[in-house]
Coordinates of C-alpha atoms in Angstrom, one line a residue:
Chain A
X1 CA -26.1 -61.3 -20.7
X2 CA -29.5 -62.7 -20.1
X3 CA -30.8 -59.2 -19.3
X4 CA -29.3 -57.9 -22.6
X5 CA -31.0 -60.6 -24.6
X6 CA -34.3 -60.1 -22.8
X7 CA -34.5 -56.3 -23.4
X8 CA -32.6 -56.4 -26.7
X9 CA -35.1 -54.2 -28.5
X10 CA -35.0 -51.5 -25.9
X11 CA -31.2 -51.6 -25.7
X12 CA -30.9 -51.5 -29.5
X13 CA -33.2 -48.4 -29.5
X14 CA -31.0 -46.6 -26.9
X15 CA -27.8 -47.5 -28.8
X16 CA -29.3 -46.3 -32.1
X17 CA -30.4 -43.1 -30.4
X18 CA -27.0 -42.5 -28.8
X19 CA -25.3 -43.3 -32.1
X20 CA -27.6 -41.0 -34.0
X21 CA -27.1 -38.2 -31.5
X22 CA -23.3 -38.4 -31.2
X23 CA -22.5 -39.1 -34.9
X24 CA -25.1 -36.6 -36.0
X25 CA -23.7 -33.9 -33.8
X26 CA -20.2 -34.3 -34.9
X27 CA -21.1 -34.4 -38.6
X28 CA -23.3 -31.4 -38.2
X29 CA -20.6 -29.4 -36.5
X30 CA -18.1 -30.3 -39.3
X31 CA -20.6 -29.5 -42.0
X32 CA -21.3 -26.1 -40.6
X33 CA -17.5 -25.4 -40.4
X34 CA -17.2 -26.4 -44.0
X35 CA -20.2 -24.3 -45.0
X36 CA -18.9 -21.2 -43.3
X37 CA -15.5 -21.6 -44.9
X38 CA -16.8 -22.1 -48.4
X39 CA -19.3 -19.2 -47.9
X40 CA -16.4 -17.0 -47.2
X41 CA -14.5 -18.4 -50.2
X42 CA -17.4 -17.8 -52.5
X43 CA -18.4 -14.5 -51.1
X44 CA -17.5 -12.9 -54.4
X45 CA -20.2 -14.8 -56.2
X46 CA -23.5 -12.9 -55.6
X47 CA -26.9 -14.5 -55.8
X48 CA -30.2 -12.8 -55.8
X49 CA -33.9 -13.4 -56.4
X50 CA -34.4 -10.4 -58.7
X51 CA -35.3 -11.3 -62.3
X52 CA -33.5 -8.6 -64.2
X53 CA -29.9 -7.6 -64.2
X54 CA -29.1 -4.2 -62.7
X55 CA -27.7 -3.1 -66.0
X56 CA -29.9 -4.8 -68.6
X57 CA -28.1 -3.3 -71.6
X58 CA -24.7 -4.6 -70.8
X59 CA -23.7 -7.4 -73.1
X60 CA -23.8 -10.7 -71.1
X61 CA -24.1 -14.4 -71.5
X62 CA -26.7 -16.3 -69.5
X63 CA -26.1 -19.8 -68.1
X64 CA -28.4 -21.9 -66.0
X65 CA -26.5 -22.9 -62.8
X66 CA -27.8 -25.5 -60.3
X67 CA -26.8 -26.9 -56.9
X68 CA -28.5 -30.0 -55.5
X69 CA -28.2 -31.8 -52.1
X70 CA -29.9 -34.7 -50.6
X71 CA -29.9 -34.9 -46.8
X72 CA -31.2 -37.5 -44.4
X73 CA -32.2 -37.2 -40.9
X74 CA -30.5 -39.3 -38.2
X75 CA -32.2 -41.6 -35.7
X76 CA -32.1 -39.1 -32.9
X77 CA -33.6 -36.2 -34.9
X78 CA -36.2 -38.5 -36.3
X79 CA -37.3 -39.6 -32.8
X80 CA -37.3 -36.1 -31.4
X81 CA -39.3 -34.9 -34.4
X82 CA -41.7 -37.8 -33.9
X83 CA -42.4 -36.7 -30.3
X84 CA -42.8 -33.1 -31.5
X85 CA -45.5 -34.1 -34.0
X86 CA -47.7 -35.2 -31.1
X87 CA -47.7 -31.9 -29.3
X88 CA -46.7 -29.4 -32.0
X89 CA -44.4 -26.5 -31.8
X90 CA -41.0 -25.5 -33.3
X91 CA -39.4 -28.6 -34.9
X92 CA -35.9 -27.6 -33.9
X93 CA -34.5 -31.0 -34.8
X94 CA -35.0 -30.5 -38.5
X95 CA -34.3 -26.8 -38.6
X96 CA -30.5 -27.2 -38.7
X97 CA -30.8 -30.1 -41.1
X98 CA -32.7 -28.0 -43.7
X99 CA -30.6 -24.9 -43.0
X100 CA -27.5 -26.9 -43.9
X101 CA -29.2 -28.3 -46.9
X102 CA -30.3 -24.9 -48.3
X103 CA -26.8 -23.4 -47.7
X104 CA -25.1 -26.4 -49.2
X105 CA -27.3 -26.3 -52.3
X106 CA -26.6 -22.6 -52.6
X107 CA -22.8 -23.2 -52.3
X108 CA -22.9 -25.9 -55.0
X109 CA -24.8 -23.6 -57.3
X110 CA -22.3 -20.8 -56.7
X111 CA -19.5 -23.3 -57.4
X112 CA -21.3 -24.2 -60.7
X113 CA -21.4 -20.5 -61.5
X114 CA -17.6 -20.2 -60.8
X115 CA -17.0 -23.1 -63.2
X116 CA -18.8 -21.0 -65.9
X117 CA -16.8 -17.9 -65.0
X118 CA -19.8 -16.1 -63.6
X119 CA -19.9 -14.0 -60.5
X120 CA -23.6 -13.0 -60.5
X121 CA -26.6 -15.3 -60.3
X122 CA -30.1 -13.9 -60.6
X123 CA -33.6 -15.3 -60.2
X124 CA -32.4 -17.8 -57.7
X125 CA -35.0 -20.3 -56.6
X126 CA -35.2 -23.3 -54.2
X127 CA -37.1 -26.5 -54.6
X128 CA -37.4 -29.1 -52.0
X129 CA -38.7 -32.7 -52.4
X130 CA -39.2 -35.4 -49.9
X131 CA -37.3 -38.5 -51.1
X132 CA -37.2 -40.7 -48.1
X133 CA -40.8 -42.0 -48.0
X134 CA -41.9 -39.3 -45.7
X135 CA -42.5 -39.5 -42.0
X136 CA -44.5 -42.7 -42.2
X137 CA -42.3 -45.8 -42.5
X138 CA -39.3 -44.3 -44.3
X139 CA -36.4 -42.3 -43.0
X140 CA -37.1 -38.6 -43.6
X141 CA -34.8 -37.4 -46.4
X142 CA -35.0 -34.2 -48.5
X143 CA -33.6 -33.0 -51.7
X144 CA -33.0 -29.3 -51.8
X145 CA -32.3 -27.9 -55.2
X146 CA -31.1 -24.4 -55.9
X147 CA -31.1 -22.9 -59.4
X148 CA -30.7 -19.6 -61.0
X149 CA -29.4 -17.7 -64.1
X150 CA -25.7 -16.9 -64.0
X151 CA -24.6 -13.9 -65.9
X152 CA -21.1 -13.6 -67.3
X153 CA -19.6 -10.9 -69.5
X154 CA -20.1 -11.5 -73.2
X155 CA -16.9 -12.4 -75.0
X156 CA -15.4 -9.5 -77.0
X157 CA -16.7 -9.6 -80.6
X158 CA -14.1 -11.0 -83.0
X159 CA -12.8 -8.6 -85.6
X160 CA -14.0 -9.5 -89.2
X161 CA -11.1 -10.7 -91.4
X162 CA -10.0 -7.9 -93.7
X163 CA -10.3 -8.4 -97.4
X164 CA -6.9 -8.9 -99.1
Chain B
X1 CA -28.3 -0.2 -57.5
X2 CA -26.1 -1.7 -54.8
X3 CA -26.1 -5.5 -54.7
X4 CA -24.8 -7.3 -51.7
X5 CA -24.9 -10.8 -50.2
X6 CA -24.4 -10.5 -46.4
X7 CA -23.3 -13.6 -44.5
X8 CA -26.2 -15.6 -43.2
X9 CA -27.5 -14.7 -39.8
X10 CA -27.2 -17.9 -37.8
X11 CA -29.4 -16.8 -35.0
X12 CA -32.6 -16.7 -37.1
X13 CA -33.2 -19.9 -38.9
X14 CA -32.6 -22.5 -36.3
X15 CA -32.7 -22.8 -32.6
X16 CA -29.4 -22.7 -30.6
X17 CA -30.9 -24.6 -27.7
X18 CA -29.1 -27.8 -26.9
X19 CA -31.0 -30.7 -28.6
X20 CA -30.8 -32.9 -25.5
X21 CA -32.8 -30.4 -23.5
X22 CA -35.6 -30.6 -26.0
X23 CA -35.3 -34.4 -26.1
X24 CA -35.6 -34.8 -22.3
X25 CA -38.6 -32.4 -22.0
X26 CA -40.4 -34.0 -25.0
X27 CA -39.7 -37.5 -23.9
X28 CA -40.7 -37.0 -20.3
X29 CA -43.8 -34.9 -21.2
X30 CA -45.1 -37.2 -24.0
X31 CA -44.4 -40.4 -22.0
X32 CA -46.3 -39.0 -19.0
X33 CA -49.3 -37.9 -21.2
X34 CA -49.3 -41.3 -23.0
X35 CA -49.0 -43.3 -19.7
X36 CA -51.8 -41.2 -18.2
X37 CA -54.0 -41.7 -21.2
X38 CA -53.4 -45.4 -21.2
X39 CA -53.9 -45.7 -17.5
X40 CA -57.2 -43.9 -17.7
X41 CA -58.5 -45.6 -20.9
X42 CA -57.3 -49.0 -19.4
X43 CA -59.0 -48.4 -16.1
X44 CA -62.4 -47.3 -17.4
X45 CA -62.4 -49.9 -20.2
X46 CA -61.4 -52.6 -17.7
X47 CA -64.0 -51.6 -15.1
X48 CA -66.7 -51.3 -17.8
X49 CA -65.9 -54.7 -19.3
X50 CA -65.9 -56.4 -15.9
X51 CA -69.5 -55.1 -15.4
X52 CA -70.8 -56.9 -18.4
X53 CA -73.1 -59.6 -17.0
X54 CA -71.3 -63.0 -16.8
X55 CA -74.1 -64.5 -18.8
X56 CA -73.3 -62.2 -21.7
X57 CA -69.6 -62.9 -21.4
X58 CA -70.4 -66.6 -21.5
X59 CA -72.5 -66.3 -24.7
X60 CA -69.7 -64.3 -26.3
X61 CA -67.2 -67.0 -25.3
X62 CA -69.3 -69.9 -26.5
X63 CA -66.8 -70.5 -29.3
X64 CA -63.9 -70.7 -26.8
X65 CA -65.8 -73.2 -24.7
X66 CA -66.7 -75.3 -27.8
X67 CA -63.1 -75.3 -28.9
X68 CA -61.8 -76.7 -25.7
X69 CA -64.6 -79.1 -25.2
X70 CA -64.0 -80.5 -28.7
X71 CA -60.4 -81.5 -27.8
X72 CA -60.0 -85.2 -28.3
X73 CA -58.3 -86.6 -25.2
X74 CA -56.7 -89.9 -24.5
X75 CA -58.2 -92.0 -21.8
X76 CA -55.5 -90.7 -19.5
X77 CA -56.3 -87.1 -20.5
X78 CA -60.0 -87.7 -19.9
X79 CA -59.2 -89.0 -16.4
X80 CA -57.0 -86.0 -15.7
X81 CA -59.7 -83.6 -16.8
X82 CA -62.3 -85.3 -14.6
X83 CA -59.9 -85.1 -11.6
X84 CA -59.2 -81.4 -12.3
X85 CA -62.9 -80.7 -12.5
X86 CA -63.6 -82.4 -9.2
X87 CA -60.8 -80.5 -7.6
X88 CA -62.1 -77.2 -9.1
X89 CA -65.6 -78.0 -7.8
X90 CA -64.2 -78.3 -4.3
X91 CA -62.3 -75.1 -4.7
X92 CA -65.2 -73.2 -6.2
X93 CA -67.3 -74.2 -3.1
X94 CA -64.9 -72.3 -0.8
X95 CA -64.3 -69.4 -3.2
X96 CA -67.8 -67.9 -3.1
X97 CA -68.3 -67.4 -6.8
X98 CA -70.9 -64.8 -7.6
X99 CA -74.4 -66.2 -8.4
X100 CA -74.8 -67.4 -12.0
X101 CA -71.0 -67.9 -12.4
X102 CA -69.6 -71.3 -13.1
X103 CA -66.1 -72.3 -14.1
X104 CA -65.3 -75.0 -16.6
X105 CA -61.8 -76.6 -16.4
X106 CA -60.2 -78.0 -19.6
X107 CA -57.2 -80.2 -19.9
X108 CA -54.8 -79.5 -22.7
X109 CA -52.5 -82.4 -23.6
X110 CA -49.6 -80.1 -24.6
X111 CA -46.1 -79.5 -23.2
X112 CA -46.7 -75.8 -22.6
X113 CA -45.9 -75.1 -18.9
X114 CA -48.9 -72.9 -18.2
X115 CA -52.5 -72.7 -17.0
X116 CA -54.8 -69.9 -18.0
X117 CA -58.3 -68.5 -17.4
X118 CA -60.1 -67.1 -20.4
X119 CA -63.5 -65.6 -21.2
X120 CA -66.6 -67.4 -20.1
X121 CA -65.2 -69.0 -17.0
X122 CA -63.0 -71.3 -19.0
X123 CA -59.8 -72.5 -17.3
X124 CA -57.2 -74.4 -19.2
X125 CA -54.6 -76.5 -17.5
X126 CA -51.7 -77.7 -19.7
X127 CA -50.0 -81.0 -19.3
X128 CA -46.6 -79.3 -19.2
X129 CA -47.4 -77.6 -15.9
X130 CA -49.2 -80.6 -14.4
X131 CA -46.1 -82.7 -15.0
X132 CA -44.0 -80.4 -12.9
X133 CA -46.2 -80.3 -9.9
X134 CA -45.8 -82.9 -7.2
X135 CA -48.8 -82.5 -4.9
X136 CA -52.5 -82.1 -5.0
X137 CA -52.0 -78.9 -3.0
X138 CA -49.9 -77.4 -5.7
X139 CA -52.3 -78.3 -8.5
X140 CA -55.2 -76.9 -6.4
X141 CA -53.2 -73.6 -5.9
X142 CA -52.9 -73.2 -9.7
X143 CA -56.5 -74.1 -10.2
X144 CA -57.6 -71.7 -7.4
X145 CA -55.5 -68.9 -9.0
X146 CA -57.2 -69.4 -12.4
X147 CA -60.7 -69.7 -10.8
X148 CA -59.9 -66.4 -8.9
X149 CA -59.2 -64.7 -12.3
X150 CA -62.6 -65.9 -13.5
X151 CA -64.3 -64.8 -10.3
X152 CA -62.7 -61.4 -10.4
X153 CA -63.7 -61.1 -14.1
X154 CA -60.0 -60.5 -15.1
X155 CA -60.3 -62.1 -18.6
X156 CA -63.2 -59.7 -19.5
X157 CA -61.5 -56.6 -18.0
X158 CA -58.2 -57.6 -19.6
X159 CA -59.9 -57.8 -23.0
X160 CA -61.6 -54.5 -22.6
X161 CA -58.4 -52.9 -21.3
X162 CA -56.4 -54.4 -24.1
X163 CA -58.7 -53.0 -26.8
X164 CA -58.7 -49.5 -25.2
X165 CA -55.0 -49.4 -24.7
X166 CA -54.4 -50.7 -28.2
X167 CA -56.5 -47.9 -29.6
X168 CA -54.6 -45.2 -27.6
X169 CA -51.2 -46.6 -28.5
X170 CA -52.0 -47.0 -32.2
X171 CA -53.2 -43.4 -32.3
X172 CA -49.9 -42.3 -30.6
X173 CA -47.9 -44.5 -32.9
X174 CA -49.5 -43.2 -36.1
X175 CA -49.2 -39.7 -34.7
X176 CA -45.4 -40.2 -34.2
X177 CA -45.2 -41.7 -37.7
X178 CA -43.2 -44.7 -36.5
X179 CA -43.7 -48.4 -35.8
X180 CA -44.4 -49.6 -32.3
X181 CA -40.8 -51.1 -32.0
X182 CA -39.0 -50.3 -28.8
X183 CA -39.9 -46.7 -28.6
X184 CA -39.8 -45.6 -24.9
X185 CA -43.1 -43.8 -25.5
X186 CA -44.7 -47.1 -26.3
X187 CA -43.0 -48.8 -23.4
X188 CA -44.3 -45.9 -21.2
X189 CA -47.7 -46.5 -22.5
X190 CA -47.5 -50.3 -21.8
X191 CA -46.2 -49.8 -18.2
X192 CA -49.7 -49.0 -16.7
X193 CA -51.1 -52.0 -18.6
X194 CA -48.4 -54.3 -17.2
X195 CA -49.0 -52.9 -13.8
X196 CA -52.8 -53.7 -14.1
X197 CA -51.7 -57.2 -15.1
X198 CA -49.4 -57.7 -12.1
X199 CA -52.1 -56.3 -9.8
X200 CA -54.6 -58.9 -11.2
X201 CA -52.0 -61.6 -10.6
X202 CA -51.5 -60.5 -7.0
X203 CA -55.3 -60.4 -6.5
X204 CA -55.7 -63.9 -7.9
X205 CA -52.8 -65.1 -5.8
X206 CA -54.4 -63.8 -2.7
X207 CA -57.8 -65.4 -3.5
X208 CA -56.1 -68.7 -4.3
X209 CA -54.2 -68.7 -1.0
X210 CA -57.4 -68.1 0.9
X211 CA -59.0 -71.0 -1.0
X212 CA -56.2 -73.5 -0.4
X213 CA -55.8 -72.4 3.2
X214 CA -59.6 -73.1 3.6
X215 CA -59.3 -76.4 1.9
X216 CA -56.1 -77.8 3.3
X217 CA -55.4 -75.8 6.4
X218 CA -52.1 -74.4 5.1
X219 CA -50.6 -72.7 2.0
X220 CA -47.6 -75.1 1.5
X221 CA -48.9 -75.9 -2.0
X222 CA -48.5 -72.3 -3.1
X223 CA -44.8 -72.4 -2.0
X224 CA -44.3 -75.4 -4.2
X225 CA -45.9 -73.7 -7.2
X226 CA -43.9 -70.5 -7.0
X227 CA -40.7 -72.5 -6.4
X228 CA -41.4 -74.5 -9.6
X229 CA -42.3 -71.3 -11.6
X230 CA -39.1 -69.7 -10.2
X231 CA -37.0 -72.4 -11.7
X232 CA -38.6 -72.1 -15.1
X233 CA -37.3 -69.8 -17.8
X234 CA -35.2 -66.8 -16.8
X235 CA -33.8 -66.1 -13.4
X236 CA -35.5 -63.3 -11.5
X237 CA -32.2 -61.5 -11.4
X238 CA -32.5 -61.2 -15.2
X239 CA -35.9 -59.6 -15.1
X240 CA -36.9 -56.0 -14.6
X241 CA -40.1 -56.2 -12.4
X242 CA -42.0 -53.3 -13.9
X243 CA -41.5 -54.6 -17.4
X244 CA -43.0 -58.0 -16.6
X245 CA -46.6 -59.2 -17.0
X246 CA -46.5 -61.2 -13.8
X247 CA -44.9 -60.4 -10.4
X248 CA -41.5 -62.1 -10.0
X249 CA -41.7 -65.6 -8.6
X250 CA -39.4 -64.5 -5.7
X251 CA -41.9 -61.7 -4.8
X252 CA -44.8 -64.1 -5.1
X253 CA -43.1 -66.6 -2.8
X254 CA -42.4 -63.9 -0.3
X255 CA -46.0 -62.7 -0.5
X256 CA -47.2 -66.3 0.4
X257 CA -45.3 -66.0 3.7
X258 CA -46.5 -62.5 4.3
X259 CA -50.1 -63.3 3.7
X260 CA -49.9 -66.5 5.8
X261 CA -48.5 -64.4 8.7
X262 CA -51.1 -61.6 8.3
X263 CA -54.1 -63.9 7.9
X264 CA -53.0 -66.5 10.4
X265 CA -52.6 -69.4 7.9
X266 CA -50.1 -72.1 8.5
X267 CA -47.3 -71.4 6.0
X268 CA -46.6 -75.1 5.6
X269 CA -48.1 -78.5 6.4
X270 CA -48.5 -82.0 5.2
X271 CA -49.3 -81.9 1.5
X272 CA -51.6 -84.5 -0.2
X273 CA -50.2 -86.7 -2.8
X274 CA -51.2 -86.2 -6.4
X275 CA -54.5 -87.9 -7.3
X276 CA -53.6 -91.1 -9.3
X277 CA -55.0 -89.7 -12.6
X278 CA -52.6 -86.8 -12.3
X279 CA -49.7 -88.8 -11.0
X280 CA -49.9 -90.9 -14.2
X281 CA -49.0 -87.8 -16.2
X282 CA -45.6 -87.5 -14.6
X283 CA -42.9 -88.3 -17.2
X284 CA -41.3 -91.1 -15.2
X285 CA -44.6 -92.9 -14.9
X286 CA -45.9 -92.3 -18.3
X287 CA -46.0 -95.4 -20.5
X288 CA -46.0 -93.5 -23.9

């Protein structure tokens, strides 16, 4: 017990690291499962970076669709990334985090398109913003925002009422 | 135009390597680099600082000397200080201080159980520790230990080393973008510094043993001191040696016997009673 109290700070660090690693791994695995499942479900909604529809003359309605996600790093990733900043190289710890964020934002945008009855999104763009105070002091957290123009078929024109 | 959204290729955007593999490599590599940088910076800064002439160190530490000299002592405290200074003079005579070096002993009327050597040859003996020692030999061992720190220029090298190591660790810390906290990298960086500290304590112990052996003919006082220190604070079983600033008391006690055997000193012998001015400080005899 005395030993625990004496080296409490070090023990706390190891516990937080182990917790970050184990919980982070489980959550990441589940999130990827969910992403893959929903990507298959929404495979019918197509999203592209092109600015003009393939058939520009077809009558369509345009709707702005968006998908946003905020992700935070866990203690383990943060620590490994901190070590990596000292010597450089591929920051693998954050690659999966941001990959998940981008794909999740895209899925949410596609879900938005489905709500509007659209199955084609053009001019898709991503924005990302640091919201966690950055590497110094705060916990690294990012917002990834996907947006685009969803096209849906224009409703059939109503027939004008006939004169009596 | 054919439009298609293929399923994302999961082998491109992120690494499939196990995260623990990267963690272990990074932690071991960075810790080794930081520890080596700290050990190098600490070594050179410490060696350099210890080569600053003692006269310069003393001028630099004039404020410290003034601070301790300005302490208002009770008549009892004044007597204790005079006694400690007499004892220190006897010890200094057998410790072969380098030319131009002198040691000034101060008495601090505080319950802190400690004694310390600081810059400029200033040695401070706290009442808290004096109260716990039962013989002149034990008091002399502590004094000799602190005088040895001054003789070996440990306060100067400790300061130089501390500054250099502080700079290295703050660069690492800001590079990692995290506070000092309990990061193992920081701990790895501090390990060489703690090792230097323990080595200095061992060197001071050895010099102190030689001095008390020369003065009293045996090293029994040292055994008393380390037994007292061993009973203070935490048990050695609750300490991790390489994370401590001082060697464990049990180790120091064992080294007394080992040194006595190697150098042919008597490990024990009749100890002298506390001088009256110091005996008065013992709680049972204090009138206040």
